Each structure stands twice: as C-alpha cells, then as structure tokens.
Tab-separated table of N, CA and C in Angstrom:
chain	number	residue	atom	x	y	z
A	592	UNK	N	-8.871	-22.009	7.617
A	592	UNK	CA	-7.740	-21.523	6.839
A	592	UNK	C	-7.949	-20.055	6.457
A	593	UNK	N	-9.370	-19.465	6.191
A	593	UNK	CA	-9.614	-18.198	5.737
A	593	UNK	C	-9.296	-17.049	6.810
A	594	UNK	N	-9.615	-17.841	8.127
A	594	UNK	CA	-9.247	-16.994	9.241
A	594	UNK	C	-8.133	-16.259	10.035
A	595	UNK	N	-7.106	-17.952	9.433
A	595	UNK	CA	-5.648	-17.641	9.498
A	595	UNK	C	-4.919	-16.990	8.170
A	596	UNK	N	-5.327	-16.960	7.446
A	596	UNK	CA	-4.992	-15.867	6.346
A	596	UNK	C	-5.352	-14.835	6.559
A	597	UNK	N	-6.725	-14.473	7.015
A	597	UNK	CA	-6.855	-13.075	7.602
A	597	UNK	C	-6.174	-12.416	8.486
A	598	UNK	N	-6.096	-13.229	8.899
A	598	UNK	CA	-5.183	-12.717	10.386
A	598	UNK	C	-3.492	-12.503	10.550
A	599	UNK	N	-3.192	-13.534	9.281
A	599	UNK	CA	-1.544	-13.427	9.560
A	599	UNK	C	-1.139	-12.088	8.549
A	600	UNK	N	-2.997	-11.732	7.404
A	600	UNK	CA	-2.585	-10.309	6.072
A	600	UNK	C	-2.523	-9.182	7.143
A	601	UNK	N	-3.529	-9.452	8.464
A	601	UNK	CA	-3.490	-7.978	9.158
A	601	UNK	C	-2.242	-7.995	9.943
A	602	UNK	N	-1.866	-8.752	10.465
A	602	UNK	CA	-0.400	-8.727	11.343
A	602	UNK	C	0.838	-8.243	9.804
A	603	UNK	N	0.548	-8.856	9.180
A	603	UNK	CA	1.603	-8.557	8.267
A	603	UNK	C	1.586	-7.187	7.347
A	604	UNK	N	0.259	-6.660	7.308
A	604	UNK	CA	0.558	-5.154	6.939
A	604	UNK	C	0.749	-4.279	7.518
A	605	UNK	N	-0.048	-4.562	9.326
A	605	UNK	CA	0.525	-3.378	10.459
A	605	UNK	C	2.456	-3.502	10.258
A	606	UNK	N	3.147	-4.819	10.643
A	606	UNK	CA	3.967	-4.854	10.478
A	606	UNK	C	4.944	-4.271	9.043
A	607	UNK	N	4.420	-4.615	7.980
A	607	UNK	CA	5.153	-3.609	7.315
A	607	UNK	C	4.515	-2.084	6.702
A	608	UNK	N	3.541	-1.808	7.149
A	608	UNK	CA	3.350	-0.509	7.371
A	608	UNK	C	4.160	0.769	8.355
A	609	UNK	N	4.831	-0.489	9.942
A	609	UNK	CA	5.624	0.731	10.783
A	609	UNK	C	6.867	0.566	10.040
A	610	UNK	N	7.603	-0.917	9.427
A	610	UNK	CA	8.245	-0.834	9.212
A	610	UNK	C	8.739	-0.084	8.003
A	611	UNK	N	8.199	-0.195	7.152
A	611	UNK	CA	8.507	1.264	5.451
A	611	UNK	C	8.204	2.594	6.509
A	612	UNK	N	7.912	2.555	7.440
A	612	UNK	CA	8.114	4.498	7.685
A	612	UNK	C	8.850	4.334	8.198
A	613	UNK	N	9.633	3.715	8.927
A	613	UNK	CA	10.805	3.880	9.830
A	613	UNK	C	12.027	3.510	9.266
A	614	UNK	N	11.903	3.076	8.106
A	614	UNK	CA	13.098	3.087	7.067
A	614	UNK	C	13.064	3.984	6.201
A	615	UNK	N	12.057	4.811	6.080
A	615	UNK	CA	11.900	5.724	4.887
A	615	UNK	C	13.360	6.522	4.534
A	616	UNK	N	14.024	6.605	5.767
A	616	UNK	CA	14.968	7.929	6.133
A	616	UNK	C	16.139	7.002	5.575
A	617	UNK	N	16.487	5.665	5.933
A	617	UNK	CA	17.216	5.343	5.944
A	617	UNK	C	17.462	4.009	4.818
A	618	UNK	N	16.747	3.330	3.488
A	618	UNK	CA	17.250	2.824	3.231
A	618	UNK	C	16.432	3.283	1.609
A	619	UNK	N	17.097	2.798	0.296
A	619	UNK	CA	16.488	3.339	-0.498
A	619	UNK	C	15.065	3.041	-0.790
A	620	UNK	N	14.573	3.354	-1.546
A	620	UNK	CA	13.015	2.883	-1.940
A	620	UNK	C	12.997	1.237	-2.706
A	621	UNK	N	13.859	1.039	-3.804
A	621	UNK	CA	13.942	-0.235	-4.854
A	621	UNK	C	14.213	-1.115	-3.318
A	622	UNK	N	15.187	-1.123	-2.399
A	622	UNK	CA	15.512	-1.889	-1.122
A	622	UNK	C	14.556	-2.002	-0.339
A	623	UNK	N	13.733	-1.052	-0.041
A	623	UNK	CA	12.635	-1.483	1.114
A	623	UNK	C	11.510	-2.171	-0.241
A	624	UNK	N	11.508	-1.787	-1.295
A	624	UNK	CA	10.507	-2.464	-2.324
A	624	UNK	C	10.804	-4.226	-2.324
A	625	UNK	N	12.257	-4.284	-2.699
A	625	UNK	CA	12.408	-5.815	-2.426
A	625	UNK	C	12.439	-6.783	-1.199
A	626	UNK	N	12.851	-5.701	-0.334
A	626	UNK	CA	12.460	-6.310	1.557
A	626	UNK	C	11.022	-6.954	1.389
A	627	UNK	N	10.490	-6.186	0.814
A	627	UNK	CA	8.817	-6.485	1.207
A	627	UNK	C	8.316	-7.703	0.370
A	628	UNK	N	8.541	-7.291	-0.757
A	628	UNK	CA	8.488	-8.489	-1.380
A	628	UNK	C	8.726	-9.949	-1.632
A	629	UNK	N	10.237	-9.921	-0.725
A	629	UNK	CA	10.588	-11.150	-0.599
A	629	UNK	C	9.958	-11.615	0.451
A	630	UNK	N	10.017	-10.980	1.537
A	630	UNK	CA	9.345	-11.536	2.919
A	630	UNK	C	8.016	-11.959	2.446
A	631	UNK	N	7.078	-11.083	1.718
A	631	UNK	CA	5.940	-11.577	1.513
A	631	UNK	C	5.419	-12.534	0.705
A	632	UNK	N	6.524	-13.229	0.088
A	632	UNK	CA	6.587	-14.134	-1.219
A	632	UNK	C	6.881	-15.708	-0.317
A	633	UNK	N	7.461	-15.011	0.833
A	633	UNK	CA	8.192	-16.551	1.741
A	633	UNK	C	6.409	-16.659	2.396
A	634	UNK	N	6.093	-15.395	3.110
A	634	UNK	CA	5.156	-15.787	3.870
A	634	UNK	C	3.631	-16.460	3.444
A	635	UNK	N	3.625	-15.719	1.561
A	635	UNK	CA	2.426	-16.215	1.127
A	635	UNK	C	2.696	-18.079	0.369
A	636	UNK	N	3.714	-18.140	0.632
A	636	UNK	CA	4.560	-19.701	-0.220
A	636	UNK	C	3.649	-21.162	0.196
A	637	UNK	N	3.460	-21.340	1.429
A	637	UNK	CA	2.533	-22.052	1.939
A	637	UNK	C	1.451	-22.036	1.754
A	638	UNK	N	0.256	-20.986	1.635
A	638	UNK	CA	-0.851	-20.591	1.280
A	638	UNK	C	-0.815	-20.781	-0.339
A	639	UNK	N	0.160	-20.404	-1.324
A	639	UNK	CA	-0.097	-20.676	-2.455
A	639	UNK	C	-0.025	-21.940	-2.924
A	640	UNK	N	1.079	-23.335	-2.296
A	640	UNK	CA	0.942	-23.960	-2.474
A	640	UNK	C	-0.102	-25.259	-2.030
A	641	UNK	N	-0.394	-24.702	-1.042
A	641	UNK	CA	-1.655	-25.605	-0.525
A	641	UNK	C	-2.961	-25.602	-1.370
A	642	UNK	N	-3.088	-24.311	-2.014
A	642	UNK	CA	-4.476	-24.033	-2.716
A	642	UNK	C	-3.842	-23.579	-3.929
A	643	UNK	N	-2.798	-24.789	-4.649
A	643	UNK	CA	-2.591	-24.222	-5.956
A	643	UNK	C	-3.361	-25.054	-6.960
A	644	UNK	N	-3.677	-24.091	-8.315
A	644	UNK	CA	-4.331	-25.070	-8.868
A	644	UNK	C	-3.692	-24.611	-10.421
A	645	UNK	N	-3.816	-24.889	-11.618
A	645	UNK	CA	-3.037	-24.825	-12.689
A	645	UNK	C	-3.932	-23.392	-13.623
A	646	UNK	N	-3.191	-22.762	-13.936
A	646	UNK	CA	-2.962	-21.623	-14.311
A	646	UNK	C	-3.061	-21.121	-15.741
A	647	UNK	N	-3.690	-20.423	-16.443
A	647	UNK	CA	-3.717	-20.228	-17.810
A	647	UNK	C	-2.808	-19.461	-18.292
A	648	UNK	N	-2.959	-19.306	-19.541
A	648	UNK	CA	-1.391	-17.370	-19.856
A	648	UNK	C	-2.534	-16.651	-19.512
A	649	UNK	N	-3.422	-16.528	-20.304
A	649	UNK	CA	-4.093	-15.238	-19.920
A	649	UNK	C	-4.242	-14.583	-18.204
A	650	UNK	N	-4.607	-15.650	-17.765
A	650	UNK	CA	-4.365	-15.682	-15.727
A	650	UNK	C	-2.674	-15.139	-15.692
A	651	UNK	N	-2.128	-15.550	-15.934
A	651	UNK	CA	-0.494	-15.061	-15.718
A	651	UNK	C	-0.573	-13.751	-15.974
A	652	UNK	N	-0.974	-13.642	-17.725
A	652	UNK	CA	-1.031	-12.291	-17.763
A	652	UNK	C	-1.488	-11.357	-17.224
A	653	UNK	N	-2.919	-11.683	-16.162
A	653	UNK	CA	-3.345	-10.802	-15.465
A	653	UNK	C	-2.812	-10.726	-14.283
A	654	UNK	N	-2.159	-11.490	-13.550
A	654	UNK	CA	-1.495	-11.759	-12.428
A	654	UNK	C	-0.217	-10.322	-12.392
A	655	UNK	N	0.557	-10.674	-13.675
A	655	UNK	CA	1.513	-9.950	-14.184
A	655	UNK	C	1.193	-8.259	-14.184
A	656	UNK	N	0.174	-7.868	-14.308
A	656	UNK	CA	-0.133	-6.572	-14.305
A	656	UNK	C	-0.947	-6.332	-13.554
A	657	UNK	N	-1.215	-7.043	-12.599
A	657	UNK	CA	-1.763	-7.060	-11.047
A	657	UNK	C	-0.614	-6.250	-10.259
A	658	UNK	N	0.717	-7.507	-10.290
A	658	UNK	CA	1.788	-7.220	-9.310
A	658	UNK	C	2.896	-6.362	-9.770
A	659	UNK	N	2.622	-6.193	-11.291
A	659	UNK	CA	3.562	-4.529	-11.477
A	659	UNK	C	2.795	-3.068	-11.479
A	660	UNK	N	1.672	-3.302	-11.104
A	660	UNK	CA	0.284	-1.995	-10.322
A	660	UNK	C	1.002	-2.144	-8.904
A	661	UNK	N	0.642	-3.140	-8.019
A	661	UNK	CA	1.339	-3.211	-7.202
A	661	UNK	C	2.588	-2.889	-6.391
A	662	UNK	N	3.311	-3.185	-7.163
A	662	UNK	CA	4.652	-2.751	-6.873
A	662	UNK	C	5.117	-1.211	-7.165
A	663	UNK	N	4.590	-0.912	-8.171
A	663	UNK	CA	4.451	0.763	-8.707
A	663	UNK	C	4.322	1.940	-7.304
A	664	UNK	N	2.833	0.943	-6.905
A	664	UNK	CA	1.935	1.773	-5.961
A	664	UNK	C	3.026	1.753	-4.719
A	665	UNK	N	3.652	0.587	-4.145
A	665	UNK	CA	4.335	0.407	-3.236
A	665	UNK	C	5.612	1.179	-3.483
A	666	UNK	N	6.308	1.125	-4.874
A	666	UNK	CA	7.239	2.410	-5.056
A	666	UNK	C	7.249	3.687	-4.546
A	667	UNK	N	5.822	4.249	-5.373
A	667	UNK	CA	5.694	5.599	-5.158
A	667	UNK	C	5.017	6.029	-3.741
A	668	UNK	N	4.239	4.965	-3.151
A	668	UNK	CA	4.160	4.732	-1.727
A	668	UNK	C	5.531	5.359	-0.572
A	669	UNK	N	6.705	4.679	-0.927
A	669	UNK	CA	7.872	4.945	-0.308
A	669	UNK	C	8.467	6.277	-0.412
A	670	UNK	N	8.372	6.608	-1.578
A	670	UNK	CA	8.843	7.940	-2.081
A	670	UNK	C	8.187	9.121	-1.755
A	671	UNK	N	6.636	8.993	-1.488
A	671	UNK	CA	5.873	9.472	-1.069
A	671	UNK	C	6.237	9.915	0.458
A	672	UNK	N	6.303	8.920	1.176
A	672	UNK	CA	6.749	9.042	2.949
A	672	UNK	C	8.297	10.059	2.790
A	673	UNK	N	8.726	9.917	1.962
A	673	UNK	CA	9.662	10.762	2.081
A	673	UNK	C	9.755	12.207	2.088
A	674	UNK	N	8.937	12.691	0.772
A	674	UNK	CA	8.670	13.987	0.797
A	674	UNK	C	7.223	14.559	1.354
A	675	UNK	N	6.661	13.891	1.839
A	675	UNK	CA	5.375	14.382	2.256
A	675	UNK	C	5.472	13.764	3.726
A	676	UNK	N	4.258	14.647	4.700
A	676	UNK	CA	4.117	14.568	5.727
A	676	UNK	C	3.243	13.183	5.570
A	677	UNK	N	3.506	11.994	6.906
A	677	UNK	CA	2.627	10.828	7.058
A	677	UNK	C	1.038	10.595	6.865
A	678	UNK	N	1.376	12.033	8.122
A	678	UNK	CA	-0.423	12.200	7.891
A	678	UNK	C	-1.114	11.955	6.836
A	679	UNK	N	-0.858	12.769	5.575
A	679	UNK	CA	-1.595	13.038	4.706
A	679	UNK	C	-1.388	11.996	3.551
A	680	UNK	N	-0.300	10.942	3.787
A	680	UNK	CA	-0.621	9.847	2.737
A	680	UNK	C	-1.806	8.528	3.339
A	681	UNK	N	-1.790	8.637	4.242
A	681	UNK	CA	-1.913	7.642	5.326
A	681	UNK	C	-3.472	6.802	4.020
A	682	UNK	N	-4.299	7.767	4.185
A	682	UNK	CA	-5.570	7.539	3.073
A	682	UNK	C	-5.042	6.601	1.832
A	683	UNK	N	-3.812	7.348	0.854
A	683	UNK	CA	-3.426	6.743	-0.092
A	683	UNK	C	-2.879	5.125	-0.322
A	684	UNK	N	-2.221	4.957	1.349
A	684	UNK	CA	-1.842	3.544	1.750
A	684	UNK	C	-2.727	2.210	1.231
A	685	UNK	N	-4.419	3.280	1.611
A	685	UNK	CA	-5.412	2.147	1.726
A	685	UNK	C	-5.726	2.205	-0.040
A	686	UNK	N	-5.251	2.773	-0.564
A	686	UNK	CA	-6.072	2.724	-1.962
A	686	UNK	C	-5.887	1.581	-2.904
A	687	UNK	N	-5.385	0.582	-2.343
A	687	UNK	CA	-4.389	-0.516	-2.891
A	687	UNK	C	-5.572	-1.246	-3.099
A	688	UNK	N	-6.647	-1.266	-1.782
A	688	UNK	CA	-8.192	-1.780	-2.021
A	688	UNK	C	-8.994	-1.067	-3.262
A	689	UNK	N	-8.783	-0.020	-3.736
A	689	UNK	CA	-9.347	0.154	-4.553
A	689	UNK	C	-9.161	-0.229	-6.151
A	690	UNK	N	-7.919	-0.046	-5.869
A	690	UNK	CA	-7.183	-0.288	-7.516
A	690	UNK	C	-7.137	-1.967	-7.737
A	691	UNK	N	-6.890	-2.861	-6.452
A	691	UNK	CA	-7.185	-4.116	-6.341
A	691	UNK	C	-8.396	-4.174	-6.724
A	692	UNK	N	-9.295	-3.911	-6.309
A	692	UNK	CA	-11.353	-4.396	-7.036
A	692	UNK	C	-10.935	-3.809	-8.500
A	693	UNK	N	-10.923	-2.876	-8.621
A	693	UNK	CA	-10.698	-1.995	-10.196
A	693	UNK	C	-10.008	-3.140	-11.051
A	694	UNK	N	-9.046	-3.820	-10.836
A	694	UNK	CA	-8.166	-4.351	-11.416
A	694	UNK	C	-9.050	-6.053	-11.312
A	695	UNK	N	-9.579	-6.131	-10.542
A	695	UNK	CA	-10.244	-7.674	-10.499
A	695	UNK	C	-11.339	-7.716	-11.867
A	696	UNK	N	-11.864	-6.762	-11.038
A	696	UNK	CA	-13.493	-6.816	-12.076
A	696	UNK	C	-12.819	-6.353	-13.641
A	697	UNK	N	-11.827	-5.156	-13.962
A	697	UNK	CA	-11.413	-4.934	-15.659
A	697	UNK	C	-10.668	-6.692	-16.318
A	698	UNK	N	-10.338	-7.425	-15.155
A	698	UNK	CA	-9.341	-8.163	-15.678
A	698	UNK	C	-10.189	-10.200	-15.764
A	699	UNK	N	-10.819	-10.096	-14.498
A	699	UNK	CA	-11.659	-11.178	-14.561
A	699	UNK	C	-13.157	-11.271	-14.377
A	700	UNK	N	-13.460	-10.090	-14.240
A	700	UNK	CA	-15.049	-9.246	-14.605
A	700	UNK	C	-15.778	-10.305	-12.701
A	701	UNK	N	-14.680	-10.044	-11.826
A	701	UNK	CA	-15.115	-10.552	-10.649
A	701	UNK	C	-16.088	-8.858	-10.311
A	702	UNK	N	-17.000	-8.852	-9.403
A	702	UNK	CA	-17.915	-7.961	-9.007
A	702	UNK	C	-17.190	-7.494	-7.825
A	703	UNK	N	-17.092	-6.406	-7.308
A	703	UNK	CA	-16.439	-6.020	-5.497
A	703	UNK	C	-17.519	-6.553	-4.624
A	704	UNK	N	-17.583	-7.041	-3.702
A	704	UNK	CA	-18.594	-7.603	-2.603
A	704	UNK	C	-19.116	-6.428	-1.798
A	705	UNK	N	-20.389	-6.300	-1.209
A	705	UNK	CA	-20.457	-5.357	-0.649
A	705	UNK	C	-19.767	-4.498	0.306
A	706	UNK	N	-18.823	-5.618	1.046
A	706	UNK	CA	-17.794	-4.734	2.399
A	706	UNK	C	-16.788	-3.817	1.768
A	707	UNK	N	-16.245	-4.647	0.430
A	707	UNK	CA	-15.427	-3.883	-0.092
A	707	UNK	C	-15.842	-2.171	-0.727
A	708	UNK	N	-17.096	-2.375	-1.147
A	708	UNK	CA	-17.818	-0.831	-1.686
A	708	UNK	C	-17.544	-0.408	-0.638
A	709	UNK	N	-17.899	-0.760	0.762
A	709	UNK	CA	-18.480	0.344	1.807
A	709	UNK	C	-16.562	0.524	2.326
A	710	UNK	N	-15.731	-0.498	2.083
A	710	UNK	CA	-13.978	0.025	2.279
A	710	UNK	C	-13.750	1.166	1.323
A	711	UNK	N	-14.250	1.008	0.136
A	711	UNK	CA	-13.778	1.577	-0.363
A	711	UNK	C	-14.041	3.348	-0.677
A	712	UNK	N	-15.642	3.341	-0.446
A	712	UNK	CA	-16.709	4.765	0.414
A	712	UNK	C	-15.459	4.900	1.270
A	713	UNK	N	-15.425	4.767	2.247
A	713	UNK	CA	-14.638	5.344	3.635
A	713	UNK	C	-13.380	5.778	2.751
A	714	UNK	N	-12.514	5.522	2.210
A	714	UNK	CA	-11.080	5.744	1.738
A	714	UNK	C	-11.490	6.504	0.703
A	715	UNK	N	-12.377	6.549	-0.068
A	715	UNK	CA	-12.401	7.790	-1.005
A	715	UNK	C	-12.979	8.930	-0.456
A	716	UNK	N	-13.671	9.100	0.944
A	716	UNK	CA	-14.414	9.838	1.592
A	716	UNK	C	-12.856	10.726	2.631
A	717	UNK	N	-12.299	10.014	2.786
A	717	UNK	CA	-11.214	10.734	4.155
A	717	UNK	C	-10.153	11.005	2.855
A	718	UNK	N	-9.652	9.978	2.064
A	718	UNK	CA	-9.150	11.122	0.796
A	718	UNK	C	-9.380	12.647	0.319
A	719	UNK	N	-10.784	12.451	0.007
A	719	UNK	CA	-11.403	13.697	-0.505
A	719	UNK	C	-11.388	15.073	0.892
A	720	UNK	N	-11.461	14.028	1.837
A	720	UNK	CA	-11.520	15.078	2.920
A	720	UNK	C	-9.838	15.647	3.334
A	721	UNK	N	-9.176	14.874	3.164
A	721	UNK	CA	-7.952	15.481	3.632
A	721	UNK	C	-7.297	16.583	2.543
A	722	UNK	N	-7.831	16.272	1.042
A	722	UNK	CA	-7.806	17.165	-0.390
A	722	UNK	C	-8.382	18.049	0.049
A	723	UNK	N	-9.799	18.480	0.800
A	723	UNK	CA	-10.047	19.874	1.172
A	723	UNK	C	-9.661	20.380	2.243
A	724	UNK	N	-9.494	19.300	3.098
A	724	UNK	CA	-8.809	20.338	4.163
A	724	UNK	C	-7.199	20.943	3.762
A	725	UNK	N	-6.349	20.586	3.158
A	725	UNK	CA	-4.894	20.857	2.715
A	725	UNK	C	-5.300	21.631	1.443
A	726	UNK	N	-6.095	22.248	1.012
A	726	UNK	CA	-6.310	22.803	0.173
A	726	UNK	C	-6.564	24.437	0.569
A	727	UNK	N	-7.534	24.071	2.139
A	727	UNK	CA	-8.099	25.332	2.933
A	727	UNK	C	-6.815	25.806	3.646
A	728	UNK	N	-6.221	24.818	4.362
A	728	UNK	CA	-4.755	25.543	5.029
A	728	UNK	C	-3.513	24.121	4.867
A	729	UNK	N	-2.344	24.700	3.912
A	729	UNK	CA	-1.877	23.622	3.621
A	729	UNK	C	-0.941	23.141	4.867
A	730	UNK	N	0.045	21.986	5.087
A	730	UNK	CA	0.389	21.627	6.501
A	730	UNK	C	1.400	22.893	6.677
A	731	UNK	N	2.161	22.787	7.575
A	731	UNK	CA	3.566	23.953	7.706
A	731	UNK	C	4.534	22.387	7.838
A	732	UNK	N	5.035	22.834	7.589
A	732	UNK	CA	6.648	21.642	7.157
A	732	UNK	C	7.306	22.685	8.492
A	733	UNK	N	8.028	22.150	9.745
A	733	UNK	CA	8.984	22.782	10.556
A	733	UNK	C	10.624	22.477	9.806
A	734	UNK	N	11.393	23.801	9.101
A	734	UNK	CA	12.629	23.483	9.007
A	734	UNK	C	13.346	22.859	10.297
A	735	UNK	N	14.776	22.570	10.044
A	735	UNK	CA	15.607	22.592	11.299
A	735	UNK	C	15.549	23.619	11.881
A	736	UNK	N	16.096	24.682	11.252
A	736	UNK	CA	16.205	25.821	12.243
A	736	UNK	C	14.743	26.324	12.673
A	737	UNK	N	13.892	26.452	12.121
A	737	UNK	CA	12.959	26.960	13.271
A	737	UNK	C	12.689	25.487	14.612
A	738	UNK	N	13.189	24.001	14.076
A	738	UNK	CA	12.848	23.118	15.436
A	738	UNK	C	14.052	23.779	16.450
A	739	UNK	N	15.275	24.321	15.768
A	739	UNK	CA	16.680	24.988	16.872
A	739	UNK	C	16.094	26.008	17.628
A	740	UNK	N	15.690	26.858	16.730
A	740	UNK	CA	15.080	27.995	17.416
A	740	UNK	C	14.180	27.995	18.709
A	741	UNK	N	13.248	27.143	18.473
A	741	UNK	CA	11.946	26.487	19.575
A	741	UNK	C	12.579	25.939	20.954
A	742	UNK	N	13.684	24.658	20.485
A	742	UNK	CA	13.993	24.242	21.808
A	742	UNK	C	14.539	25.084	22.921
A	743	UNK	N	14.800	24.948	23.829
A	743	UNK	CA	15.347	26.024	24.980
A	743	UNK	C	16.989	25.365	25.145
C-alpha cells in the first residue's frame, strides 16, 4: 500500500505541477487553487478511509493549520508563475517539504527522517544558489516588442 501511495503522490504532482503552469495564463489563481484541491481530496478519499482512525481536536487543530500553510503556499505558488520567470520558482515548488517537516515536528514534535534532511539540504542549497546567481545578473524578461523585433 506504501508503494502505491508513493507512486500514485509522484504521478499526481508531476501531473499537477504541468498542469498549474499551463493554466497560469489562463484561469484565476482561487480556480486552479480549488481544481487541485478537489481532485486531490477525491484521489486521497480511499487512502484516508482505509487507514482511518479517530481523531482528537487538538489533531484537527493541527491538521487545520497544516492545510491553510498549504493552501497559502499553493496560492502564492500560482501567483508566483505568473509574474516571475518558471525557472526561478521551480526551487520554491519543493519547499512544501520543508515547511511540511517544520510544521510536523512544531505541531506533533515528529523528528524529519534522515532522507528528508538530505531533501531538504538539496532545496535550500539550489534556492540559495539561484538567490546568488539572480542577484549577480538578474534574468532579462523579453517584452513583446523586442520578441516582434527578433522574428524575421
């Protein structure tokens, strides 16, 4: 079961990873926020109910400010693709792993496992690196008219 959960989270974030950039242009942010959400609420429905087990407030409550971090991040995520070049959020995408451990261990004092430190090294490492390189020469944004100008 752990395997097929793994496997259907990576199919399902490549998948809505092309899909929020290729709507970026075209549908609002709150709309691609609830696209995602619902789809992912149908797809995790089975998995939650198979391994459900009964729930405290305090668990709710942390649940609750789990998935409005979440959703925030996925907001400004969208809004982000809009005014900024892909490239350079691409790092920020993954930080969801970070603020996820951050948010485990402040909320149920769970520890990050080692793979996750070394996920989370790499994403604060190509972060920091893309902060100095856009710092040394920032991107060039092509207006329309200079892409008019270029073509023949």
């Amino acid at each position: 079961l752990g395997l097929v959960a793994a496997l259907l989270s990576t199919v399902i974030w490549a998948a809505y990873d092309t899909i929020c950039k290729k709507q970026t242009y075209t549908e609002h942010y709150l709309l691609q926020s609830l696209y995602i959400h619902f789809i992912l609420g149908i797809l995790a429905a089975p998995f939650a109910i198979y391994l459900w087990e009964p729930i405290s407030i305090n668990d709710l409550l942390g649940f609750s400010l789990i998935s409005f971090a979440g959703v925030m991040n996925i907001i400004v995520l969208f809004l982000g693709y809009v005014y900024a070049p892909i490239v350079a959020l691409i790092p920020f995408s993954y930080s969801r792993l970070l603020f996820a451990s951050i948010s485990s261990y402040l909320l149920y004092n769970t520890l990050p496992t080692p793979e996750c430190l070394a996920g989370a090294a790499i994403i604060l490492s190509t972060e920091l690196y893309f902060y100095i390189s856009t710092k040394k020469s920032p991107p060039e944004v092509a207006s329309k008219n200079t892409l008019a100008q270029e073509t023949p």
